[in-house]
mmCIF file of C-alpha atoms in Angstrom:
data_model
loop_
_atom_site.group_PDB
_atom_site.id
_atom_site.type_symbol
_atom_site.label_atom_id
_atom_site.label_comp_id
_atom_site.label_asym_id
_atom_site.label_seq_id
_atom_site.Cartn_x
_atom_site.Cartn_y
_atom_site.Cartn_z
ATOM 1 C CA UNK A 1305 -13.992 -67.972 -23.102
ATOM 2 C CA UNK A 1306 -13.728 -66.359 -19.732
ATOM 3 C CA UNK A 1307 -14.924 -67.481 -16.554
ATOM 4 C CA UNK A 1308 -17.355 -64.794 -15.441
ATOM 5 C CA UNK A 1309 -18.327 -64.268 -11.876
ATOM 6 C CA UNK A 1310 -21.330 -62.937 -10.022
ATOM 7 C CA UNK A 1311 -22.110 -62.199 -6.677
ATOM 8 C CA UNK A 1312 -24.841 -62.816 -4.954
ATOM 9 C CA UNK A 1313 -27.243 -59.736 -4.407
ATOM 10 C CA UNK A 1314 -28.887 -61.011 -1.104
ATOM 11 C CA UNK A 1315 -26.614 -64.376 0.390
ATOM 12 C CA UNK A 1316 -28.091 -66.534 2.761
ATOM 13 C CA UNK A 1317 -25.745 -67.327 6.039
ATOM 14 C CA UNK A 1318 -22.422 -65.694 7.391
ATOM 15 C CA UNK A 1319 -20.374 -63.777 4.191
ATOM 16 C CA UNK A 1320 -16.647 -63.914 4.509
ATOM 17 C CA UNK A 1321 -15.027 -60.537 3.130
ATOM 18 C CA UNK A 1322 -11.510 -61.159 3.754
ATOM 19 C CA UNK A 1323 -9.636 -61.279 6.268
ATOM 20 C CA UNK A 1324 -8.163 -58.679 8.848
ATOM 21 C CA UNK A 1325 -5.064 -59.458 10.577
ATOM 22 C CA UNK A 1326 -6.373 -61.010 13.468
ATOM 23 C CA UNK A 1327 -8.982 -63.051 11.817
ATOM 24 C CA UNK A 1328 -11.303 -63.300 9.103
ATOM 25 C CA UNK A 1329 -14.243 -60.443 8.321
ATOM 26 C CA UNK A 1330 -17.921 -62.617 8.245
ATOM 27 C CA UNK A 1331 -20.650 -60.139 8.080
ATOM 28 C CA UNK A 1332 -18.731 -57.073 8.719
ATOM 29 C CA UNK A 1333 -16.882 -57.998 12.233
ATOM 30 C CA UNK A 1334 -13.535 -59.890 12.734
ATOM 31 C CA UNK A 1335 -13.095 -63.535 13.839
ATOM 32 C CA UNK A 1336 -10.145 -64.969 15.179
ATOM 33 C CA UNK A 1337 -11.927 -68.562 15.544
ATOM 34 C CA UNK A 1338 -15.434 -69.183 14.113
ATOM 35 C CA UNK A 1339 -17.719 -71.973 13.017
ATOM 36 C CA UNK A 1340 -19.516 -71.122 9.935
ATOM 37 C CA UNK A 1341 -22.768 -73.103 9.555
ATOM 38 C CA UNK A 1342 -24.665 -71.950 6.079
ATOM 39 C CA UNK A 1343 -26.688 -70.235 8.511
ATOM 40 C CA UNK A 1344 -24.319 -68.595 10.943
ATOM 41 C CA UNK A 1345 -20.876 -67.454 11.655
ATOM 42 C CA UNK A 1346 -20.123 -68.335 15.825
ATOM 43 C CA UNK A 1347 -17.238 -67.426 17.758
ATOM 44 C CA UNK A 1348 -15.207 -70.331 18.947
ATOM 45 C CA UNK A 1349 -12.474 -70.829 21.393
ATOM 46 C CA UNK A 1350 -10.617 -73.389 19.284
ATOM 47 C CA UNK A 1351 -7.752 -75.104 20.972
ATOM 48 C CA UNK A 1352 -4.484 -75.474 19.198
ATOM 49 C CA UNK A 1353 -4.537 -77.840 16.681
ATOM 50 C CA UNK A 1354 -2.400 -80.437 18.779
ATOM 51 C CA UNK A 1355 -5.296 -80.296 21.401
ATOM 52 C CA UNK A 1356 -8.214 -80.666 19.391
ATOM 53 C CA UNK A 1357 -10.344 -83.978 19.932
ATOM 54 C CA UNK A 1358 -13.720 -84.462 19.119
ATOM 55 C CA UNK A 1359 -15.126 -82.684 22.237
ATOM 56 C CA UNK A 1360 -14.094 -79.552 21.022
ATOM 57 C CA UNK A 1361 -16.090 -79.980 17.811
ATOM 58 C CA UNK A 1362 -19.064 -81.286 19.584
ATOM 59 C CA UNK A 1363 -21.108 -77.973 19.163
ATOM 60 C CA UNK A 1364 -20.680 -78.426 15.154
ATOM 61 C CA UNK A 1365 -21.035 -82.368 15.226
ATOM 62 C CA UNK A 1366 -24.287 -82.054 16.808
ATOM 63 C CA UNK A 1367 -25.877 -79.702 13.978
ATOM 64 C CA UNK A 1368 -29.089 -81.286 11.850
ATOM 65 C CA UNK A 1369 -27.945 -81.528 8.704
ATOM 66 C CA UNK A 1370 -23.731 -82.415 9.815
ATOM 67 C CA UNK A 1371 -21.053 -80.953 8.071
ATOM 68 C CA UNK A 1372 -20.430 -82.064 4.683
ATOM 69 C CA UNK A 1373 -16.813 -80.740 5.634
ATOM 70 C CA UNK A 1374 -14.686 -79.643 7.833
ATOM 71 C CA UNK A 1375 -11.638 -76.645 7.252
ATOM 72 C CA UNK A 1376 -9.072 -76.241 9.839
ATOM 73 C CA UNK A 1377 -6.988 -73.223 9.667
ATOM 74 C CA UNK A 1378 -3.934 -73.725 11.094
ATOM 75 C CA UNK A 1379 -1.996 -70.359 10.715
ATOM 76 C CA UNK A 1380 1.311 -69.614 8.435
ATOM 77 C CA UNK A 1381 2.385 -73.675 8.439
ATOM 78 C CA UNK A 1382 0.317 -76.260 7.873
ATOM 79 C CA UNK A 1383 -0.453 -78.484 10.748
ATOM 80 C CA UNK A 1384 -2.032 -81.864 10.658
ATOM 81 C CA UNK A 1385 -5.033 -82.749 13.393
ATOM 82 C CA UNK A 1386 -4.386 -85.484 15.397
ATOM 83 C CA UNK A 1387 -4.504 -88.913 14.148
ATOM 84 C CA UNK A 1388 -7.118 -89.900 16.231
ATOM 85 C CA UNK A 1389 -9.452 -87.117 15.405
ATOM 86 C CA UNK A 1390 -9.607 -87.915 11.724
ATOM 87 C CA UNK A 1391 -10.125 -91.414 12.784
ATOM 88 C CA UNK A 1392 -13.065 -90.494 14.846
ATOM 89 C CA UNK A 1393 -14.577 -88.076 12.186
ATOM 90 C CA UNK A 1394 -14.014 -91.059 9.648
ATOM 91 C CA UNK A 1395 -15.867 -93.208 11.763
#
Protein backbone atom coordinates (compact mmCIF):
# COMPACT_ATOMS: atom_id res chain seq x y z
CA UNK A 1 0.00 0.00 0.00
CA UNK A 2 1.32 3.41 -0.80
CA UNK A 3 1.67 6.28 1.31
CA UNK A 4 -0.52 8.93 -0.31
CA UNK A 5 -0.07 12.59 0.28
CA UNK A 6 -2.27 15.65 0.26
CA UNK A 7 -1.77 19.12 0.55
CA UNK A 8 -3.46 21.37 2.25
CA UNK A 9 -5.90 23.62 0.13
CA UNK A 10 -5.89 26.71 2.52
CA UNK A 11 -2.71 26.22 5.42
CA UNK A 12 -2.77 28.14 8.38
CA UNK A 13 0.77 30.02 9.27
CA UNK A 14 4.06 30.63 7.17
CA UNK A 15 4.35 27.70 4.10
CA UNK A 16 7.87 26.70 3.31
CA UNK A 17 8.26 26.00 -0.59
CA UNK A 18 11.78 25.19 -0.80
CA UNK A 19 14.49 26.76 -0.59
CA UNK A 20 16.44 29.38 -2.82
CA UNK A 21 20.05 29.64 -2.51
CA UNK A 22 20.25 32.15 -0.04
CA UNK A 23 17.56 30.91 2.18
CA UNK A 24 14.42 29.20 2.40
CA UNK A 25 11.00 30.38 0.32
CA UNK A 26 7.98 30.86 3.30
CA UNK A 27 5.06 32.40 1.67
CA UNK A 28 6.57 33.29 -1.56
CA UNK A 29 9.77 35.51 -0.37
CA UNK A 30 13.30 34.24 0.64
CA UNK A 31 14.71 33.93 4.19
CA UNK A 32 18.13 33.69 5.06
CA UNK A 33 17.23 33.48 8.98
CA UNK A 34 13.59 33.18 10.16
CA UNK A 35 11.52 32.09 13.12
CA UNK A 36 8.55 30.21 12.08
CA UNK A 37 5.76 30.34 14.70
CA UNK A 38 2.49 28.24 13.32
CA UNK A 39 1.35 31.62 12.81
CA UNK A 40 4.20 33.51 11.22
CA UNK A 41 7.42 33.35 9.40
CA UNK A 42 9.89 36.53 11.00
CA UNK A 43 13.12 37.57 9.83
CA UNK A 44 15.88 37.04 12.29
CA UNK A 45 19.40 38.14 12.61
CA UNK A 46 20.65 34.84 14.02
CA UNK A 47 24.18 34.85 15.26
CA UNK A 48 26.50 32.07 14.34
CA UNK A 49 25.83 29.10 15.98
CA UNK A 50 29.00 29.44 18.34
CA UNK A 51 27.39 32.78 19.58
CA UNK A 52 24.01 31.85 20.23
CA UNK A 53 22.82 32.00 24.02
CA UNK A 54 19.52 32.25 25.17
CA UNK A 55 19.20 36.05 24.60
CA UNK A 56 19.16 35.61 21.11
CA UNK A 57 16.15 33.29 21.30
CA UNK A 58 14.37 35.44 23.72
CA UNK A 59 11.83 36.79 21.06
CA UNK A 60 10.70 32.94 20.44
CA UNK A 61 11.03 31.89 24.24
CA UNK A 62 8.66 34.48 25.17
CA UNK A 63 5.74 33.23 22.73
CA UNK A 64 2.24 31.91 24.57
CA UNK A 65 2.07 28.66 23.76
CA UNK A 66 6.46 27.96 23.74
CA UNK A 67 7.97 25.98 21.26
CA UNK A 68 7.36 22.41 21.34
CA UNK A 69 10.81 22.47 19.37
CA UNK A 70 13.43 24.06 18.29
CA UNK A 71 15.49 23.47 14.55
CA UNK A 72 18.77 25.04 14.09
CA UNK A 73 20.11 25.14 10.68
CA UNK A 74 23.52 25.23 10.67
CA UNK A 75 24.59 25.31 6.92
CA UNK A 76 26.57 22.41 4.82
CA UNK A 77 28.18 20.78 8.34
CA UNK A 78 26.49 20.16 11.17
CA UNK A 79 27.28 22.27 14.13
CA UNK A 80 26.35 21.65 17.69
CA UNK A 81 24.85 24.80 19.94
CA UNK A 82 26.66 25.51 22.80
CA UNK A 83 26.60 23.36 25.75
CA UNK A 84 25.21 25.77 27.85
CA UNK A 85 22.33 26.69 25.67
CA UNK A 86 20.86 23.22 25.60
CA UNK A 87 21.36 23.24 29.26
CA UNK A 88 19.37 26.34 29.65
CA UNK A 89 16.57 25.24 27.17
CA UNK A 90 16.55 21.86 29.22
CA UNK A 91 16.04 23.68 32.22
Amino acid sequence: MATRFERDSDPAGPVVSGFAGGGFRIDGEVFAAALLTPKAALRWDAPAIEALDEAALAPLLKLDPPPEFLLLGTGARLVHPPRALVAGLAA
